Amino acid sequence: MGNSMDISTLANLINAIAVTAGVIFAAVQIRQYRQRRQRDAMLELVRSFQSPAFTAAYRRVLSLPDGADAAKIREVLGPDGEDAVYLVSLTWESLGVLVYRRQVTLDLVDDFFSGPLVISWRKLKVYSEEWRRTRKECWSAKKPCRRFLPTLRTAIGVNPRARLGLPGR
């Protein structure tokens, strides 16, 4: 009878170890999946920003003076200049939605896009505010208009690393 207790206790111990190892393995796999998903999302974003359409539009936006309004954009970029501005702005707004939904982190946005975001906002702030003031519509019918570009610009300008107590680069 003493041997059967020892075998039973050993079997329970082995079972507990196996279950614990399975839970740890599952937790590690979930963590790796989330990290891979986040990395893949960021790589896809980087690729989308390297598209010829976005690159051309962003280069046009860079040629604008700081604080350009709609008239200045048409003067500098021509009649189709607002299309370039719209593409760049909509791209940044989409990135803001991804940050808001926690699909990508603000740190990753800071690492990859902080310069272009800050420069875009400096160039397009007046136009963006003017556009939102004159149009009461939103590109999303589901929710009230959000202002992700200025929100991202402000968040990036604050420097997420400093907010988290991390050293600057």
PDB file of C-alpha atoms in Angstrom:
ATOM      1  CA  MET A   1       0.000   0.000   0.000  1.00  0.00           C
ATOM      2  CA  GLY A   2       2.913   2.350   0.737  1.00  0.00           C
ATOM      3  CA  ASN A   3       4.246   1.830  -2.798  1.00  0.00           C
ATOM      4  CA  SER A   4       0.888   2.697  -4.402  1.00  0.00           C
ATOM      5  CA  MET A   5       0.784   5.973  -2.433  1.00  0.00           C
ATOM      6  CA  ASP A   6       4.239   6.840  -3.596  1.00  0.00           C
ATOM      7  CA  ILE A   7       3.331   6.052  -7.211  1.00  0.00           C
ATOM      8  CA  SER A   8       0.077   8.001  -6.895  1.00  0.00           C
ATOM      9  CA  THR A   9       1.880  11.004  -5.381  1.00  0.00           C
ATOM     10  CA  LEU A  10       4.550  10.813  -8.080  1.00  0.00           C
ATOM     11  CA  ALA A  11       1.885  10.630 -10.803  1.00  0.00           C
ATOM     12  CA  ASN A  12       0.122  13.700  -9.353  1.00  0.00           C
ATOM     13  CA  LEU A  13       3.419  15.569  -9.165  1.00  0.00           C
ATOM     14  CA  ILE A  14       4.258  14.704 -12.784  1.00  0.00           C
ATOM     15  CA  ASN A  15       0.762  15.754 -13.842  1.00  0.00           C
ATOM     16  CA  ALA A  16       1.088  19.101 -12.005  1.00  0.00           C
ATOM     17  CA  ILE A  17       4.488  19.728 -13.593  1.00  0.00           C
ATOM     18  CA  ALA A  18       3.136  18.897 -17.058  1.00  0.00           C
ATOM     19  CA  VAL A  19       0.144  21.217 -16.640  1.00  0.00           C
ATOM     20  CA  THR A  20       2.362  24.029 -15.324  1.00  0.00           C
ATOM     21  CA  ALA A  21       4.806  23.555 -18.207  1.00  0.00           C
ATOM     22  CA  GLY A  22       1.879  23.633 -20.659  1.00  0.00           C
ATOM     23  CA  VAL A  23       0.544  26.872 -19.196  1.00  0.00           C
ATOM     24  CA  ILE A  24       4.000  28.477 -19.297  1.00  0.00           C
ATOM     25  CA  PHE A  25       4.513  27.315 -22.879  1.00  0.00           C
ATOM     26  CA  ALA A  26       1.104  28.719 -23.901  1.00  0.00           C
ATOM     27  CA  ALA A  27       1.875  32.062 -22.225  1.00  0.00           C
ATOM     28  CA  VAL A  28       5.223  32.298 -24.017  1.00  0.00           C
ATOM     29  CA  GLN A  29       3.574  31.441 -27.351  1.00  0.00           C
ATOM     30  CA  ILE A  30       0.877  34.098 -26.850  1.00  0.00           C
ATOM     31  CA  ARG A  31       3.512  36.695 -25.989  1.00  0.00           C
ATOM     32  CA  GLN A  32       5.588  35.795 -29.051  1.00  0.00           C
ATOM     33  CA  TYR A  33       2.467  35.931 -31.244  1.00  0.00           C
ATOM     34  CA  ARG A  34       1.606  39.423 -29.978  1.00  0.00           C
ATOM     35  CA  GLN A  35       5.157  40.629 -30.533  1.00  0.00           C
ATOM     36  CA  ARG A  36       5.186  39.150 -34.051  1.00  0.00           C
ATOM     37  CA  ARG A  37       1.787  40.691 -34.838  1.00  0.00           C
ATOM     38  CA  GLN A  38       2.980  44.088 -33.634  1.00  0.00           C
ATOM     39  CA  ARG A  39       6.218  43.811 -35.625  1.00  0.00           C
ATOM     40  CA  ASP A  40       4.334  42.716 -38.751  1.00  0.00           C
ATOM     41  CA  ALA A  41       1.878  45.597 -38.397  1.00  0.00           C
ATOM     42  CA  MET A  42       4.724  48.075 -38.084  1.00  0.00           C
ATOM     43  CA  LEU A  43       6.581  46.603 -41.053  1.00  0.00           C
ATOM     44  CA  GLU A  44       3.414  46.835 -43.122  1.00  0.00           C
ATOM     45  CA  LEU A  45       3.046  50.462 -42.077  1.00  0.00           C
ATOM     46  CA  VAL A  46       6.630  51.212 -43.016  1.00  0.00           C
ATOM     47  CA  ARG A  47       6.076  49.581 -46.418  1.00  0.00           C
ATOM     48  CA  SER A  48       2.924  51.626 -46.981  1.00  0.00           C
ATOM     49  CA  PHE A  49       4.868  54.812 -46.243  1.00  0.00           C
ATOM     50  CA  GLN A  50       7.416  53.764 -48.829  1.00  0.00           C
ATOM     51  CA  SER A  51       4.800  53.580 -51.560  1.00  0.00           C
ATOM     52  CA  PRO A  52       5.391  55.867 -54.529  1.00  0.00           C
ATOM     53  CA  ALA A  53       2.064  57.652 -53.949  1.00  0.00           C
ATOM     54  CA  PHE A  54       2.768  58.496 -50.306  1.00  0.00           C
ATOM     55  CA  THR A  55       6.398  59.406 -50.980  1.00  0.00           C
ATOM     56  CA  ALA A  56       5.413  61.795 -53.770  1.00  0.00           C
ATOM     57  CA  ALA A  57       2.649  63.345 -51.672  1.00  0.00           C
ATOM     58  CA  TYR A  58       4.906  63.747 -48.647  1.00  0.00           C
ATOM     59  CA  ARG A  59       7.649  65.364 -50.742  1.00  0.00           C
ATOM     60  CA  ARG A  60       5.069  67.862 -51.995  1.00  0.00           C
ATOM     61  CA  VAL A  61       3.945  68.620 -48.447  1.00  0.00           C
ATOM     62  CA  LEU A  62       7.587  69.199 -47.466  1.00  0.00           C
ATOM     63  CA  SER A  63       7.812  71.929 -50.102  1.00  0.00           C
ATOM     64  CA  LEU A  64       5.105  73.941 -48.336  1.00  0.00           C
ATOM     65  CA  PRO A  65       5.940  76.777 -45.970  1.00  0.00           C
ATOM     66  CA  ASP A  66       5.058  76.250 -42.318  1.00  0.00           C
ATOM     67  CA  GLY A  67       1.439  77.094 -41.517  1.00  0.00           C
ATOM     68  CA  ALA A  68       0.177  76.893 -45.092  1.00  0.00           C
ATOM     69  CA  ASP A  69      -3.522  77.509 -45.614  1.00  0.00           C
ATOM     70  CA  ALA A  70      -5.643  76.229 -48.531  1.00  0.00           C
ATOM     71  CA  ALA A  71      -4.800  79.228 -50.742  1.00  0.00           C
ATOM     72  CA  LYS A  72      -1.062  78.801 -50.111  1.00  0.00           C
ATOM     73  CA  ILE A  73      -1.279  75.073 -50.840  1.00  0.00           C
ATOM     74  CA  ARG A  74      -2.985  75.751 -54.189  1.00  0.00           C
ATOM     75  CA  GLU A  75      -0.418  78.465 -54.956  1.00  0.00           C
ATOM     76  CA  VAL A  76       2.614  76.300 -54.151  1.00  0.00           C
ATOM     77  CA  LEU A  77       1.383  72.846 -55.202  1.00  0.00           C
ATOM     78  CA  GLY A  78      -1.110  73.713 -57.918  1.00  0.00           C
ATOM     79  CA  PRO A  79      -4.765  72.769 -58.251  1.00  0.00           C
ATOM     80  CA  ASP A  80      -4.190  69.124 -57.289  1.00  0.00           C
ATOM     81  CA  GLY A  81      -2.021  70.017 -54.289  1.00  0.00           C
ATOM     82  CA  GLU A  82      -4.809  69.381 -51.828  1.00  0.00           C
ATOM     83  CA  ASP A  83      -4.921  65.760 -53.013  1.00  0.00           C
ATOM     84  CA  ALA A  84      -1.340  65.295 -51.793  1.00  0.00           C
ATOM     85  CA  VAL A  85      -2.157  67.007 -48.513  1.00  0.00           C
ATOM     86  CA  TYR A  86      -5.238  64.828 -48.091  1.00  0.00           C
ATOM     87  CA  LEU A  87      -3.258  61.623 -48.719  1.00  0.00           C
ATOM     88  CA  VAL A  88      -0.606  62.549 -46.156  1.00  0.00           C
ATOM     89  CA  SER A  89      -3.167  63.724 -43.591  1.00  0.00           C
ATOM     90  CA  LEU A  90      -5.381  60.670 -44.020  1.00  0.00           C
ATOM     91  CA  THR A  91      -2.355  58.411 -43.642  1.00  0.00           C
ATOM     92  CA  TRP A  92      -1.395  60.081 -40.360  1.00  0.00           C
ATOM     93  CA  GLU A  93      -5.015  59.935 -39.172  1.00  0.00           C
ATOM     94  CA  SER A  94      -5.066  56.194 -39.942  1.00  0.00           C
ATOM     95  CA  LEU A  95      -1.887  55.733 -37.949  1.00  0.00           C
ATOM     96  CA  GLY A  96      -3.548  57.605 -35.091  1.00  0.00           C
ATOM     97  CA  VAL A  97      -6.473  55.188 -35.183  1.00  0.00           C
ATOM     98  CA  LEU A  98      -4.049  52.268 -34.892  1.00  0.00           C
ATOM     99  CA  VAL A  99      -2.392  53.881 -31.861  1.00  0.00           C
ATOM    100  CA  TYR A 100      -5.800  54.666 -30.335  1.00  0.00           C
ATOM    101  CA  ARG A 101      -6.882  51.031 -30.765  1.00  0.00           C
ATOM    102  CA  ARG A 102      -3.520  49.877 -29.382  1.00  0.00           C
ATOM    103  CA  GLN A 103      -2.644  48.009 -32.569  1.00  0.00           C
ATOM    104  CA  VAL A 104       0.713  49.808 -32.569  1.00  0.00           C
ATOM    105  CA  THR A 105       2.411  51.600 -29.706  1.00  0.00           C
ATOM    106  CA  LEU A 106       3.241  55.251 -29.486  1.00  0.00           C
ATOM    107  CA  ASP A 107       6.888  54.263 -28.970  1.00  0.00           C
ATOM    108  CA  LEU A 108       6.929  52.500 -32.361  1.00  0.00           C
ATOM    109  CA  VAL A 109       5.315  55.503 -34.023  1.00  0.00           C
ATOM    110  CA  ASP A 110       7.906  57.700 -32.344  1.00  0.00           C
ATOM    111  CA  ASP A 111      10.725  55.451 -33.574  1.00  0.00           C
ATOM    112  CA  PHE A 112       9.559  55.347 -37.189  1.00  0.00           C
ATOM    113  CA  PHE A 113       7.518  58.483 -37.869  1.00  0.00           C
ATOM    114  CA  SER A 114       8.134  61.204 -35.289  1.00  0.00           C
ATOM    115  CA  GLY A 115      10.053  63.485 -37.655  1.00  0.00           C
ATOM    116  CA  PRO A 116       7.609  63.272 -40.574  1.00  0.00           C
ATOM    117  CA  LEU A 117       4.632  63.674 -38.207  1.00  0.00           C
ATOM    118  CA  VAL A 118       6.006  66.777 -36.534  1.00  0.00           C
ATOM    119  CA  ILE A 119       7.049  68.338 -39.852  1.00  0.00           C
ATOM    120  CA  SER A 120       3.681  67.522 -41.469  1.00  0.00           C
ATOM    121  CA  TRP A 121       1.813  69.107 -38.583  1.00  0.00           C
ATOM    122  CA  ARG A 122       4.008  72.206 -38.719  1.00  0.00           C
ATOM    123  CA  LYS A 123       3.255  72.560 -42.433  1.00  0.00           C
ATOM    124  CA  LEU A 124      -0.437  71.620 -42.293  1.00  0.00           C
ATOM    125  CA  LYS A 125      -1.704  72.857 -38.918  1.00  0.00           C
ATOM    126  CA  VAL A 126      -3.436  75.953 -40.298  1.00  0.00           C
ATOM    127  CA  TYR A 127      -4.903  74.037 -43.253  1.00  0.00           C
ATOM    128  CA  SER A 128      -6.076  71.185 -41.006  1.00  0.00           C
ATOM    129  CA  GLU A 129      -7.790  73.500 -38.552  1.00  0.00           C
ATOM    130  CA  GLU A 130      -9.319  75.499 -41.394  1.00  0.00           C
ATOM    131  CA  TRP A 131     -10.578  72.300 -43.071  1.00  0.00           C
ATOM    132  CA  ARG A 132     -12.170  70.979 -39.872  1.00  0.00           C
ATOM    133  CA  ARG A 133     -13.768  74.355 -39.131  1.00  0.00           C
ATOM    134  CA  THR A 134     -15.394  74.663 -42.564  1.00  0.00           C
ATOM    135  CA  ARG A 135     -16.496  71.029 -42.882  1.00  0.00           C
ATOM    136  CA  LYS A 136     -18.638  69.546 -40.183  1.00  0.00           C
ATOM    137  CA  GLU A 137     -18.377  66.061 -41.677  1.00  0.00           C
ATOM    138  CA  CYS A 138     -16.146  63.226 -40.737  1.00  0.00           C
ATOM    139  CA  TRP A 139     -14.615  60.410 -42.785  1.00  0.00           C
ATOM    140  CA  SER A 140     -16.043  57.925 -40.276  1.00  0.00           C
ATOM    141  CA  ALA A 141     -19.827  57.896 -40.041  1.00  0.00           C
ATOM    142  CA  LYS A 142     -19.668  55.703 -36.935  1.00  0.00           C
ATOM    143  CA  LYS A 143     -18.105  58.164 -34.508  1.00  0.00           C
ATOM    144  CA  PRO A 144     -17.594  61.880 -34.101  1.00  0.00           C
ATOM    145  CA  CYS A 145     -14.515  63.253 -35.825  1.00  0.00           C
ATOM    146  CA  ARG A 146     -11.321  62.585 -33.984  1.00  0.00           C
ATOM    147  CA  ARG A 147      -8.236  64.647 -34.390  1.00  0.00           C
ATOM    148  CA  PHE A 148      -5.514  62.036 -34.485  1.00  0.00           C
ATOM    149  CA  LEU A 149      -2.892  64.019 -36.384  1.00  0.00           C
ATOM    150  CA  PRO A 150      -2.657  66.821 -33.796  1.00  0.00           C
ATOM    151  CA  THR A 151      -2.980  64.260 -31.002  1.00  0.00           C
ATOM    152  CA  LEU A 152      -0.121  62.179 -32.405  1.00  0.00           C
ATOM    153  CA  ARG A 153       1.961  65.286 -32.982  1.00  0.00           C
ATOM    154  CA  THR A 154       1.407  66.405 -29.391  1.00  0.00           C
ATOM    155  CA  ALA A 155       2.181  62.951 -28.017  1.00  0.00           C
ATOM    156  CA  ILE A 156       5.340  62.671 -30.120  1.00  0.00           C
ATOM    157  CA  GLY A 157       6.337  66.219 -29.165  1.00  0.00           C
ATOM    158  CA  VAL A 158       6.092  65.269 -25.492  1.00  0.00           C
ATOM    159  CA  ASN A 159       8.538  62.412 -26.172  1.00  0.00           C
ATOM    160  CA  PRO A 160       7.115  59.095 -24.988  1.00  0.00           C
ATOM    161  CA  ARG A 161      10.528  57.990 -23.735  1.00  0.00           C
ATOM    162  CA  ALA A 162      10.723  60.922 -21.326  1.00  0.00           C
ATOM    163  CA  ARG A 163       7.141  60.239 -20.176  1.00  0.00           C
ATOM    164  CA  LEU A 164       8.185  56.692 -19.351  1.00  0.00           C
ATOM    165  CA  GLY A 165      11.371  57.803 -17.602  1.00  0.00           C
ATOM    166  CA  LEU A 166      13.621  56.319 -20.292  1.00  0.00           C
ATOM    167  CA  PRO A 167      16.775  58.072 -21.458  1.00  0.00           C
ATOM    168  CA  GLY A 168      16.615  59.999 -24.728  1.00  0.00           C
ATOM    169  CA  ARG A 169      18.547  58.924 -27.771  1.00  0.00           C
TER     170      ARG A 169
END
